[in-house]
């Protein structure tokens, strides 16, 4: 049987229940119900960063309690809204690189790498020498490799994300160029479904569980930003002997968890 993954991203959880007019508690409950009802056979649920919106003790405790309702093992990751200390205190993740919350999961169908691209205090991401050395060690194993990360290493054609992408994206991509066993990059942060190829490597992004970024036209920036009236989604991934299939699956209708007025 192929290795089955559920991919969530950008929960932006807050116990107060409001982020840009969206209730992250209601949206996460809908995602959990969908997974438990239809995808309980998944091997893992990977959440590619921004577990919370503000990085407080209360928010991490609350999101951890919600995620405890999942019947699928959770692999949480940090994003720019996260705090490594609080994350490690409240969310169980596999042992990783000292000082960074990144780790590897070996499956019969390939190696899953969950990278820590957090640069504390910055919306953009970072990829330092220590993280690069770890990545080289993992890639040198020669297994088909699927890399999950929060920040995109290249432009996505969207104003917000292209200002706040991985600051060391060129170095990251140059490193990957030496390893043909990299099959796919799976990227959070963007809040839109985008696919493409960069330097010969396929990538895909994921919609947010909470709110979606608008398309690039009509043009927008932070001062004019309004979430798009689009459904939240998750990814259903099958890894099969080094190959990957990704299906996008709506979590609920847009109106579910959106404040009226």
PDB file of C-alpha atoms in Angstrom:
ATOM      1  CA  UNK A   1       0.000   0.000   0.000  1.00  0.00           C
ATOM      2  CA  UNK A   2       1.248   3.531  -0.722  1.00  0.00           C
ATOM      3  CA  UNK A   3       2.167   5.777   2.177  1.00  0.00           C
ATOM      4  CA  UNK A   4      -0.788   8.113   2.764  1.00  0.00           C
ATOM      5  CA  UNK A   5      -0.316  11.622   4.139  1.00  0.00           C
ATOM      6  CA  UNK A   6      -2.770  14.355   5.020  1.00  0.00           C
ATOM      7  CA  UNK A   7      -1.328  17.835   4.551  1.00  0.00           C
ATOM      8  CA  UNK A   8      -2.646  20.821   6.519  1.00  0.00           C
ATOM      9  CA  UNK A   9      -1.082  24.264   6.618  1.00  0.00           C
ATOM     10  CA  UNK A  10      -1.363  27.623   8.333  1.00  0.00           C
ATOM     11  CA  UNK A  11      -3.858  26.974  11.114  1.00  0.00           C
ATOM     12  CA  UNK A  12      -3.218  30.427  12.634  1.00  0.00           C
ATOM     13  CA  UNK A  13      -4.982  29.141  15.717  1.00  0.00           C
ATOM     14  CA  UNK A  14      -6.077  31.524  18.448  1.00  0.00           C
ATOM     15  CA  UNK A  15      -8.174  30.624  21.471  1.00  0.00           C
ATOM     16  CA  UNK A  16     -10.065  33.914  21.135  1.00  0.00           C
ATOM     17  CA  UNK A  17     -11.570  32.679  17.872  1.00  0.00           C
ATOM     18  CA  UNK A  18     -11.050  35.543  15.441  1.00  0.00           C
ATOM     19  CA  UNK A  19      -8.385  36.143  12.795  1.00  0.00           C
ATOM     20  CA  UNK A  20      -9.441  38.479   9.985  1.00  0.00           C
ATOM     21  CA  UNK A  21     -13.071  37.593  10.608  1.00  0.00           C
ATOM     22  CA  UNK A  22     -12.433  33.832  10.490  1.00  0.00           C
ATOM     23  CA  UNK A  23     -12.733  31.461  13.466  1.00  0.00           C
ATOM     24  CA  UNK A  24      -9.726  29.115  13.533  1.00  0.00           C
ATOM     25  CA  UNK A  25     -11.388  26.869  16.119  1.00  0.00           C
ATOM     26  CA  UNK A  26     -14.358  26.142  13.835  1.00  0.00           C
ATOM     27  CA  UNK A  27     -12.142  25.641  10.790  1.00  0.00           C
ATOM     28  CA  UNK A  28      -9.778  23.254  12.604  1.00  0.00           C
ATOM     29  CA  UNK A  29     -12.711  21.289  14.018  1.00  0.00           C
ATOM     30  CA  UNK A  30     -14.033  20.854  10.471  1.00  0.00           C
ATOM     31  CA  UNK A  31     -10.616  19.649   9.265  1.00  0.00           C
ATOM     32  CA  UNK A  32     -10.314  17.182  12.127  1.00  0.00           C
ATOM     33  CA  UNK A  33     -13.813  15.807  11.482  1.00  0.00           C
ATOM     34  CA  UNK A  34     -13.060  15.363   7.774  1.00  0.00           C
ATOM     35  CA  UNK A  35      -9.795  13.553   8.478  1.00  0.00           C
ATOM     36  CA  UNK A  36     -11.248  11.294  11.174  1.00  0.00           C
ATOM     37  CA  UNK A  37     -14.307  10.430   9.057  1.00  0.00           C
ATOM     38  CA  UNK A  38     -12.645   9.913   5.670  1.00  0.00           C
ATOM     39  CA  UNK A  39      -8.874   9.653   6.082  1.00  0.00           C
ATOM     40  CA  UNK A  40      -8.317   7.730   9.300  1.00  0.00           C
ATOM     41  CA  UNK A  41      -6.161   5.322   7.275  1.00  0.00           C
ATOM     42  CA  UNK A  42      -3.497   8.004   6.720  1.00  0.00           C
ATOM     43  CA  UNK A  43      -0.041   7.298   8.090  1.00  0.00           C
ATOM     44  CA  UNK A  44       0.594  10.918   9.130  1.00  0.00           C
ATOM     45  CA  UNK A  45      -0.957  14.369   9.154  1.00  0.00           C
ATOM     46  CA  UNK A  46       1.729  16.960   8.358  1.00  0.00           C
ATOM     47  CA  UNK A  47       1.041  20.594   9.304  1.00  0.00           C
ATOM     48  CA  UNK A  48       3.456  22.882   7.478  1.00  0.00           C
ATOM     49  CA  UNK A  49       3.764  25.756   9.921  1.00  0.00           C
ATOM     50  CA  UNK A  50       1.938  28.678  11.532  1.00  0.00           C
ATOM     51  CA  UNK A  51       0.309  26.454  14.112  1.00  0.00           C
ATOM     52  CA  UNK A  52      -0.869  29.548  16.000  1.00  0.00           C
ATOM     53  CA  UNK A  53      -1.402  33.172  15.105  1.00  0.00           C
ATOM     54  CA  UNK A  54       0.296  34.898  18.050  1.00  0.00           C
ATOM     55  CA  UNK A  55       2.543  32.325  19.730  1.00  0.00           C
ATOM     56  CA  UNK A  56       1.033  32.441  23.245  1.00  0.00           C
ATOM     57  CA  UNK A  57       0.917  29.695  25.873  1.00  0.00           C
ATOM     58  CA  UNK A  58      -2.870  29.643  25.785  1.00  0.00           C
ATOM     59  CA  UNK A  59      -3.061  29.334  22.029  1.00  0.00           C
ATOM     60  CA  UNK A  60      -0.532  26.492  21.912  1.00  0.00           C
ATOM     61  CA  UNK A  61      -2.299  24.646  24.730  1.00  0.00           C
ATOM     62  CA  UNK A  62      -5.641  25.034  22.949  1.00  0.00           C
ATOM     63  CA  UNK A  63      -4.421  23.948  19.520  1.00  0.00           C
ATOM     64  CA  UNK A  64      -2.651  20.961  21.075  1.00  0.00           C
ATOM     65  CA  UNK A  65      -5.912  19.915  22.731  1.00  0.00           C
ATOM     66  CA  UNK A  66      -7.762  20.193  19.419  1.00  0.00           C
ATOM     67  CA  UNK A  67      -5.120  18.204  17.552  1.00  0.00           C
ATOM     68  CA  UNK A  68      -5.332  15.529  20.218  1.00  0.00           C
ATOM     69  CA  UNK A  69      -8.724  14.634  18.729  1.00  0.00           C
ATOM     70  CA  UNK A  70      -7.096  13.467  15.494  1.00  0.00           C
ATOM     71  CA  UNK A  71      -6.905   9.711  15.018  1.00  0.00           C
ATOM     72  CA  UNK A  72      -3.917  10.165  12.695  1.00  0.00           C
ATOM     73  CA  UNK A  73      -0.370  10.810  14.034  1.00  0.00           C
ATOM     74  CA  UNK A  74       0.488  14.517  13.721  1.00  0.00           C
ATOM     75  CA  UNK A  75       3.794  15.905  12.418  1.00  0.00           C
ATOM     76  CA  UNK A  76       3.732  19.632  13.332  1.00  0.00           C
ATOM     77  CA  UNK A  77       6.103  22.211  11.866  1.00  0.00           C
ATOM     78  CA  UNK A  78       7.045  25.804  12.693  1.00  0.00           C
ATOM     79  CA  UNK A  79       6.216  28.866  10.602  1.00  0.00           C
ATOM     80  CA  UNK A  80       6.948  32.546  11.002  1.00  0.00           C
ATOM     81  CA  UNK A  81       4.043  32.985  13.460  1.00  0.00           C
ATOM     82  CA  UNK A  82       5.406  30.261  15.740  1.00  0.00           C
ATOM     83  CA  UNK A  83       7.664  30.330  18.798  1.00  0.00           C
ATOM     84  CA  UNK A  84      10.115  27.429  19.024  1.00  0.00           C
ATOM     85  CA  UNK A  85      10.143  27.284  22.832  1.00  0.00           C
ATOM     86  CA  UNK A  86       6.364  27.240  23.218  1.00  0.00           C
ATOM     87  CA  UNK A  87       5.967  24.948  20.220  1.00  0.00           C
ATOM     88  CA  UNK A  88       8.300  22.377  21.791  1.00  0.00           C
ATOM     89  CA  UNK A  89       6.538  22.693  25.148  1.00  0.00           C
ATOM     90  CA  UNK A  90       3.028  21.997  23.888  1.00  0.00           C
ATOM     91  CA  UNK A  91       3.333  20.118  20.589  1.00  0.00           C
ATOM     92  CA  UNK A  92       4.917  16.709  20.280  1.00  0.00           C
ATOM     93  CA  UNK A  93       7.256  16.420  17.302  1.00  0.00           C
ATOM     94  CA  UNK A  94       9.850  13.754  16.469  1.00  0.00           C
ATOM     95  CA  UNK A  95      13.408  14.398  17.705  1.00  0.00           C
ATOM     96  CA  UNK A  96      15.172  16.748  15.319  1.00  0.00           C
ATOM     97  CA  UNK A  97      18.219  18.925  14.827  1.00  0.00           C
ATOM     98  CA  UNK A  98      19.478  20.590  18.014  1.00  0.00           C
ATOM     99  CA  UNK A  99      18.209  24.150  18.136  1.00  0.00           C
ATOM    100  CA  UNK A 100      15.814  23.669  15.220  1.00  0.00           C
ATOM    101  CA  UNK A 101      12.496  21.882  14.915  1.00  0.00           C
ATOM    102  CA  UNK A 102      13.221  19.841  11.800  1.00  0.00           C
ATOM    103  CA  UNK A 103      13.248  16.098  11.416  1.00  0.00           C
ATOM    104  CA  UNK A 104      13.121  13.143   9.038  1.00  0.00           C
ATOM    105  CA  UNK A 105      10.535  10.378   8.707  1.00  0.00           C
ATOM    106  CA  UNK A 106      11.528   7.318   6.693  1.00  0.00           C
ATOM    107  CA  UNK A 107       8.715   5.442   4.974  1.00  0.00           C
ATOM    108  CA  UNK A 108       8.731   2.415   2.645  1.00  0.00           C
ATOM    109  CA  UNK A 109       8.048   4.852  -0.220  1.00  0.00           C
ATOM    110  CA  UNK A 110      10.652   7.511   0.461  1.00  0.00           C
ATOM    111  CA  UNK A 111      12.071   9.953   2.979  1.00  0.00           C
ATOM    112  CA  UNK A 112       9.947  12.814   4.356  1.00  0.00           C
ATOM    113  CA  UNK A 113      11.934  15.847   5.524  1.00  0.00           C
ATOM    114  CA  UNK A 114      10.206  18.519   7.610  1.00  0.00           C
ATOM    115  CA  UNK A 115      12.420  21.636   7.538  1.00  0.00           C
ATOM    116  CA  UNK A 116      12.539  24.466  10.055  1.00  0.00           C
ATOM    117  CA  UNK A 117      12.727  27.734   8.085  1.00  0.00           C
ATOM    118  CA  UNK A 118      11.836  30.018  11.007  1.00  0.00           C
ATOM    119  CA  UNK A 119      13.834  33.218  11.461  1.00  0.00           C
ATOM    120  CA  UNK A 120      12.576  34.532  14.846  1.00  0.00           C
ATOM    121  CA  UNK A 121      11.081  37.994  14.653  1.00  0.00           C
ATOM    122  CA  UNK A 122      10.918  37.973  10.849  1.00  0.00           C
ATOM    123  CA  UNK A 123       8.118  37.115   8.450  1.00  0.00           C
ATOM    124  CA  UNK A 124      10.686  35.867   5.937  1.00  0.00           C
ATOM    125  CA  UNK A 125      12.442  32.546   6.453  1.00  0.00           C
ATOM    126  CA  UNK A 126      16.080  31.513   6.908  1.00  0.00           C
ATOM    127  CA  UNK A 127      18.289  28.594   5.887  1.00  0.00           C
ATOM    128  CA  UNK A 128      21.550  28.647   7.828  1.00  0.00           C
ATOM    129  CA  UNK A 129      24.707  26.516   7.565  1.00  0.00           C
ATOM    130  CA  UNK A 130      23.634  24.180  10.375  1.00  0.00           C
ATOM    131  CA  UNK A 131      20.308  23.435   8.723  1.00  0.00           C
ATOM    132  CA  UNK A 132      22.059  23.053   5.368  1.00  0.00           C
ATOM    133  CA  UNK A 133      24.527  20.504   6.790  1.00  0.00           C
ATOM    134  CA  UNK A 134      21.663  18.464   8.219  1.00  0.00           C
ATOM    135  CA  UNK A 135      19.829  18.582   4.903  1.00  0.00           C
ATOM    136  CA  UNK A 136      22.934  17.385   3.018  1.00  0.00           C
ATOM    137  CA  UNK A 137      23.273  14.462   5.423  1.00  0.00           C
ATOM    138  CA  UNK A 138      19.655  13.459   4.847  1.00  0.00           C
ATOM    139  CA  UNK A 139      19.820  13.797   1.066  1.00  0.00           C
ATOM    140  CA  UNK A 140      23.072  11.843   0.918  1.00  0.00           C
ATOM    141  CA  UNK A 141      21.113   8.763   1.955  1.00  0.00           C
ATOM    142  CA  UNK A 142      19.944   8.610  -1.652  1.00  0.00           C
ATOM    143  CA  UNK A 143      16.292   7.844  -0.888  1.00  0.00           C
ATOM    144  CA  UNK A 144      13.462   9.474  -2.866  1.00  0.00           C
ATOM    145  CA  UNK A 145      12.900  12.594  -0.770  1.00  0.00           C
ATOM    146  CA  UNK A 146       9.852  14.782  -0.210  1.00  0.00           C
ATOM    147  CA  UNK A 147      10.628  18.096   1.492  1.00  0.00           C
ATOM    148  CA  UNK A 148       8.003  19.953   3.517  1.00  0.00           C
ATOM    149  CA  UNK A 149       8.840  23.557   4.437  1.00  0.00           C
ATOM    150  CA  UNK A 150       6.971  26.692   5.466  1.00  0.00           C
ATOM    151  CA  UNK A 151       8.634  29.445   3.418  1.00  0.00           C
ATOM    152  CA  UNK A 152       8.864  29.195  -0.372  1.00  0.00           C
ATOM    153  CA  UNK A 153      12.427  29.385  -1.755  1.00  0.00           C
ATOM    154  CA  UNK A 154      11.316  31.241  -4.893  1.00  0.00           C
ATOM    155  CA  UNK A 155       8.754  33.805  -6.018  1.00  0.00           C
ATOM    156  CA  UNK A 156       5.145  32.642  -6.184  1.00  0.00           C
ATOM    157  CA  UNK A 157       3.702  35.638  -8.015  1.00  0.00           C
ATOM    158  CA  UNK A 158       1.858  36.860  -4.908  1.00  0.00           C
ATOM    159  CA  UNK A 159       2.749  40.175  -3.195  1.00  0.00           C
ATOM    160  CA  UNK A 160       2.681  39.047   0.438  1.00  0.00           C
ATOM    161  CA  UNK A 161       4.556  35.797   0.036  1.00  0.00           C
ATOM    162  CA  UNK A 162       7.162  37.122  -2.374  1.00  0.00           C
ATOM    163  CA  UNK A 163       8.183  39.758   0.169  1.00  0.00           C
ATOM    164  CA  UNK A 164       8.336  37.168   2.939  1.00  0.00           C
ATOM    165  CA  UNK A 165       9.800  34.067   1.282  1.00  0.00           C
ATOM    166  CA  UNK A 166      12.945  32.160   2.263  1.00  0.00           C
ATOM    167  CA  UNK A 167      15.692  34.800   2.359  1.00  0.00           C
ATOM    168  CA  UNK A 168      18.327  32.171   1.524  1.00  0.00           C
ATOM    169  CA  UNK A 169      16.229  30.515  -1.169  1.00  0.00           C
ATOM    170  CA  UNK A 170      18.953  30.616  -3.826  1.00  0.00           C
ATOM    171  CA  UNK A 171      21.420  28.784  -1.570  1.00  0.00           C
ATOM    172  CA  UNK A 172      18.740  26.245  -0.677  1.00  0.00           C
ATOM    173  CA  UNK A 173      17.950  25.519  -4.320  1.00  0.00           C
ATOM    174  CA  UNK A 174      21.638  25.356  -5.238  1.00  0.00           C
ATOM    175  CA  UNK A 175      22.107  22.706  -2.553  1.00  0.00           C
ATOM    176  CA  UNK A 176      19.198  20.645  -3.864  1.00  0.00           C
ATOM    177  CA  UNK A 177      20.592  20.785  -7.403  1.00  0.00           C
ATOM    178  CA  UNK A 178      23.229  18.243  -6.423  1.00  0.00           C
ATOM    179  CA  UNK A 179      20.667  15.643  -5.327  1.00  0.00           C
ATOM    180  CA  UNK A 180      18.454  14.161  -8.053  1.00  0.00           C
ATOM    181  CA  UNK A 181      16.618  12.133  -5.389  1.00  0.00           C
ATOM    182  CA  UNK A 182      14.614  15.232  -4.379  1.00  0.00           C
ATOM    183  CA  UNK A 183      11.162  14.442  -5.765  1.00  0.00           C
ATOM    184  CA  UNK A 184       8.958  17.316  -4.549  1.00  0.00           C
ATOM    185  CA  UNK A 185       8.863  20.480  -2.412  1.00  0.00           C
ATOM    186  CA  UNK A 186       5.654  20.944  -0.398  1.00  0.00           C
ATOM    187  CA  UNK A 187       5.335  24.511   0.851  1.00  0.00           C
ATOM    188  CA  UNK A 188       3.114  26.362   3.347  1.00  0.00           C
ATOM    189  CA  UNK A 189       2.882  30.120   4.041  1.00  0.00           C
ATOM    190  CA  UNK A 190       1.326  30.991   0.682  1.00  0.00           C
ATOM    191  CA  UNK A 191      -2.379  30.410   1.535  1.00  0.00           C
ATOM    192  CA  UNK A 192      -3.075  29.565  -2.132  1.00  0.00           C
ATOM    193  CA  UNK A 193      -2.778  26.366  -4.235  1.00  0.00           C
ATOM    194  CA  UNK A 194       0.133  26.861  -6.642  1.00  0.00           C
ATOM    195  CA  UNK A 195       2.196  24.281  -8.509  1.00  0.00           C
ATOM    196  CA  UNK A 196       5.282  24.664 -10.641  1.00  0.00           C
ATOM    197  CA  UNK A 197       8.900  23.692 -11.205  1.00  0.00           C
ATOM    198  CA  UNK A 198      11.954  25.594  -9.960  1.00  0.00           C
ATOM    199  CA  UNK A 199      15.437  24.590 -11.115  1.00  0.00           C
ATOM    200  CA  UNK A 200      14.023  21.274 -12.259  1.00  0.00           C
ATOM    201  CA  UNK A 201      12.299  20.491  -8.935  1.00  0.00           C
ATOM    202  CA  UNK A 202       8.485  20.300  -8.772  1.00  0.00           C
ATOM    203  CA  UNK A 203       6.777  22.238  -5.974  1.00  0.00           C
ATOM    204  CA  UNK A 204       3.253  22.587  -4.620  1.00  0.00           C
ATOM    205  CA  UNK A 205       1.731  24.941  -2.073  1.00  0.00           C
ATOM    206  CA  UNK A 206      -1.322  24.471   0.124  1.00  0.00           C
ATOM    207  CA  UNK A 207      -4.376  26.511   1.006  1.00  0.00           C
ATOM    208  CA  UNK A 208      -4.681  27.574   4.631  1.00  0.00           C
ATOM    209  CA  UNK A 209      -7.043  25.846   7.017  1.00  0.00           C
ATOM    210  CA  UNK A 210      -8.122  29.349   8.089  1.00  0.00           C
ATOM    211  CA  UNK A 211      -8.116  32.018   5.340  1.00  0.00           C
ATOM    212  CA  UNK A 212      -6.927  32.288   1.744  1.00  0.00           C
ATOM    213  CA  UNK A 213      -4.745  34.890   0.059  1.00  0.00           C
ATOM    214  CA  UNK A 214      -6.365  36.589  -2.945  1.00  0.00           C
ATOM    215  CA  UNK A 215      -5.119  35.915  -6.475  1.00  0.00           C
ATOM    216  CA  UNK A 216      -2.523  38.412  -7.737  1.00  0.00           C
ATOM    217  CA  UNK A 217      -5.051  40.362  -9.833  1.00  0.00           C
ATOM    218  CA  UNK A 218      -6.530  42.773  -9.044  1.00  0.00           C
ATOM    219  CA  UNK A 219      -3.316  43.919  -7.369  1.00  0.00           C
ATOM    220  CA  UNK A 220      -3.221  44.085  -3.576  1.00  0.00           C
ATOM    221  CA  UNK A 221      -0.819  44.745  -0.722  1.00  0.00           C
ATOM    222  CA  UNK A 222      -0.977  44.571   3.070  1.00  0.00           C
ATOM    223  CA  UNK A 223      -2.926  47.838   3.302  1.00  0.00           C
ATOM    224  CA  UNK A 224      -5.644  46.506   0.989  1.00  0.00           C
ATOM    225  CA  UNK A 225      -5.496  42.818   1.968  1.00  0.00           C
ATOM    226  CA  UNK A 226      -8.866  41.078   2.317  1.00  0.00           C
ATOM    227  CA  UNK A 227      -9.029  37.264   2.511  1.00  0.00           C
ATOM    228  CA  UNK A 228     -10.407  35.619  -0.600  1.00  0.00           C
ATOM    229  CA  UNK A 229     -13.900  34.112  -0.309  1.00  0.00           C
ATOM    230  CA  UNK A 230     -12.544  30.639  -1.085  1.00  0.00           C
ATOM    231  CA  UNK A 231     -12.927  27.343   0.721  1.00  0.00           C
ATOM    232  CA  UNK A 232     -10.189  26.073   3.025  1.00  0.00           C
ATOM    233  CA  UNK A 233      -8.556  22.854   1.871  1.00  0.00           C
ATOM    234  CA  UNK A 234      -6.239  20.035   2.828  1.00  0.00           C
ATOM    235  CA  UNK A 235      -4.023  17.799   0.741  1.00  0.00           C
ATOM    236  CA  UNK A 236      -4.347  14.039   0.380  1.00  0.00           C
ATOM    237  CA  UNK A 237      -0.954  12.663  -0.624  1.00  0.00           C
ATOM    238  CA  UNK A 238      -0.001   9.184  -1.783  1.00  0.00           C
ATOM    239  CA  UNK A 239       3.679   8.246  -1.870  1.00  0.00           C
ATOM    240  CA  UNK A 240       4.239   5.130  -3.929  1.00  0.00           C
ATOM    241  CA  UNK A 241       7.750   3.791  -4.506  1.00  0.00           C
ATOM    242  CA  UNK A 242       9.265   7.261  -4.911  1.00  0.00           C
ATOM    243  CA  UNK A 243       6.331   8.782  -6.816  1.00  0.00           C
ATOM    244  CA  UNK A 244       3.820  11.276  -5.426  1.00  0.00           C
ATOM    245  CA  UNK A 245       0.170  12.137  -6.069  1.00  0.00           C
ATOM    246  CA  UNK A 246      -1.409  15.186  -4.405  1.00  0.00           C
ATOM    247  CA  UNK A 247      -5.155  15.791  -4.361  1.00  0.00           C
ATOM    248  CA  UNK A 248      -6.684  18.990  -2.957  1.00  0.00           C
ATOM    249  CA  UNK A 249      -9.804  18.394  -0.852  1.00  0.00           C
ATOM    250  CA  UNK A 250     -12.078  21.206   0.398  1.00  0.00           C
ATOM    251  CA  UNK A 251     -12.518  21.126   4.165  1.00  0.00           C
ATOM    252  CA  UNK A 252     -15.819  23.003   4.329  1.00  0.00           C
ATOM    253  CA  UNK A 253     -17.767  25.785   2.650  1.00  0.00           C
ATOM    254  CA  UNK A 254     -16.222  29.242   2.844  1.00  0.00           C
ATOM    255  CA  UNK A 255     -19.057  30.555   5.045  1.00  0.00           C
ATOM    256  CA  UNK A 256     -18.363  27.949   7.750  1.00  0.00           C
ATOM    257  CA  UNK A 257     -16.493  29.771  10.513  1.00  0.00           C
ATOM    258  CA  UNK A 258     -16.683  33.211   8.893  1.00  0.00           C
ATOM    259  CA  UNK A 259     -18.253  35.998  10.904  1.00  0.00           C
ATOM    260  CA  UNK A 260     -21.220  37.666   9.216  1.00  0.00           C
ATOM    261  CA  UNK A 261     -21.179  41.397   8.655  1.00  0.00           C
TER     262      UNK A 261
END
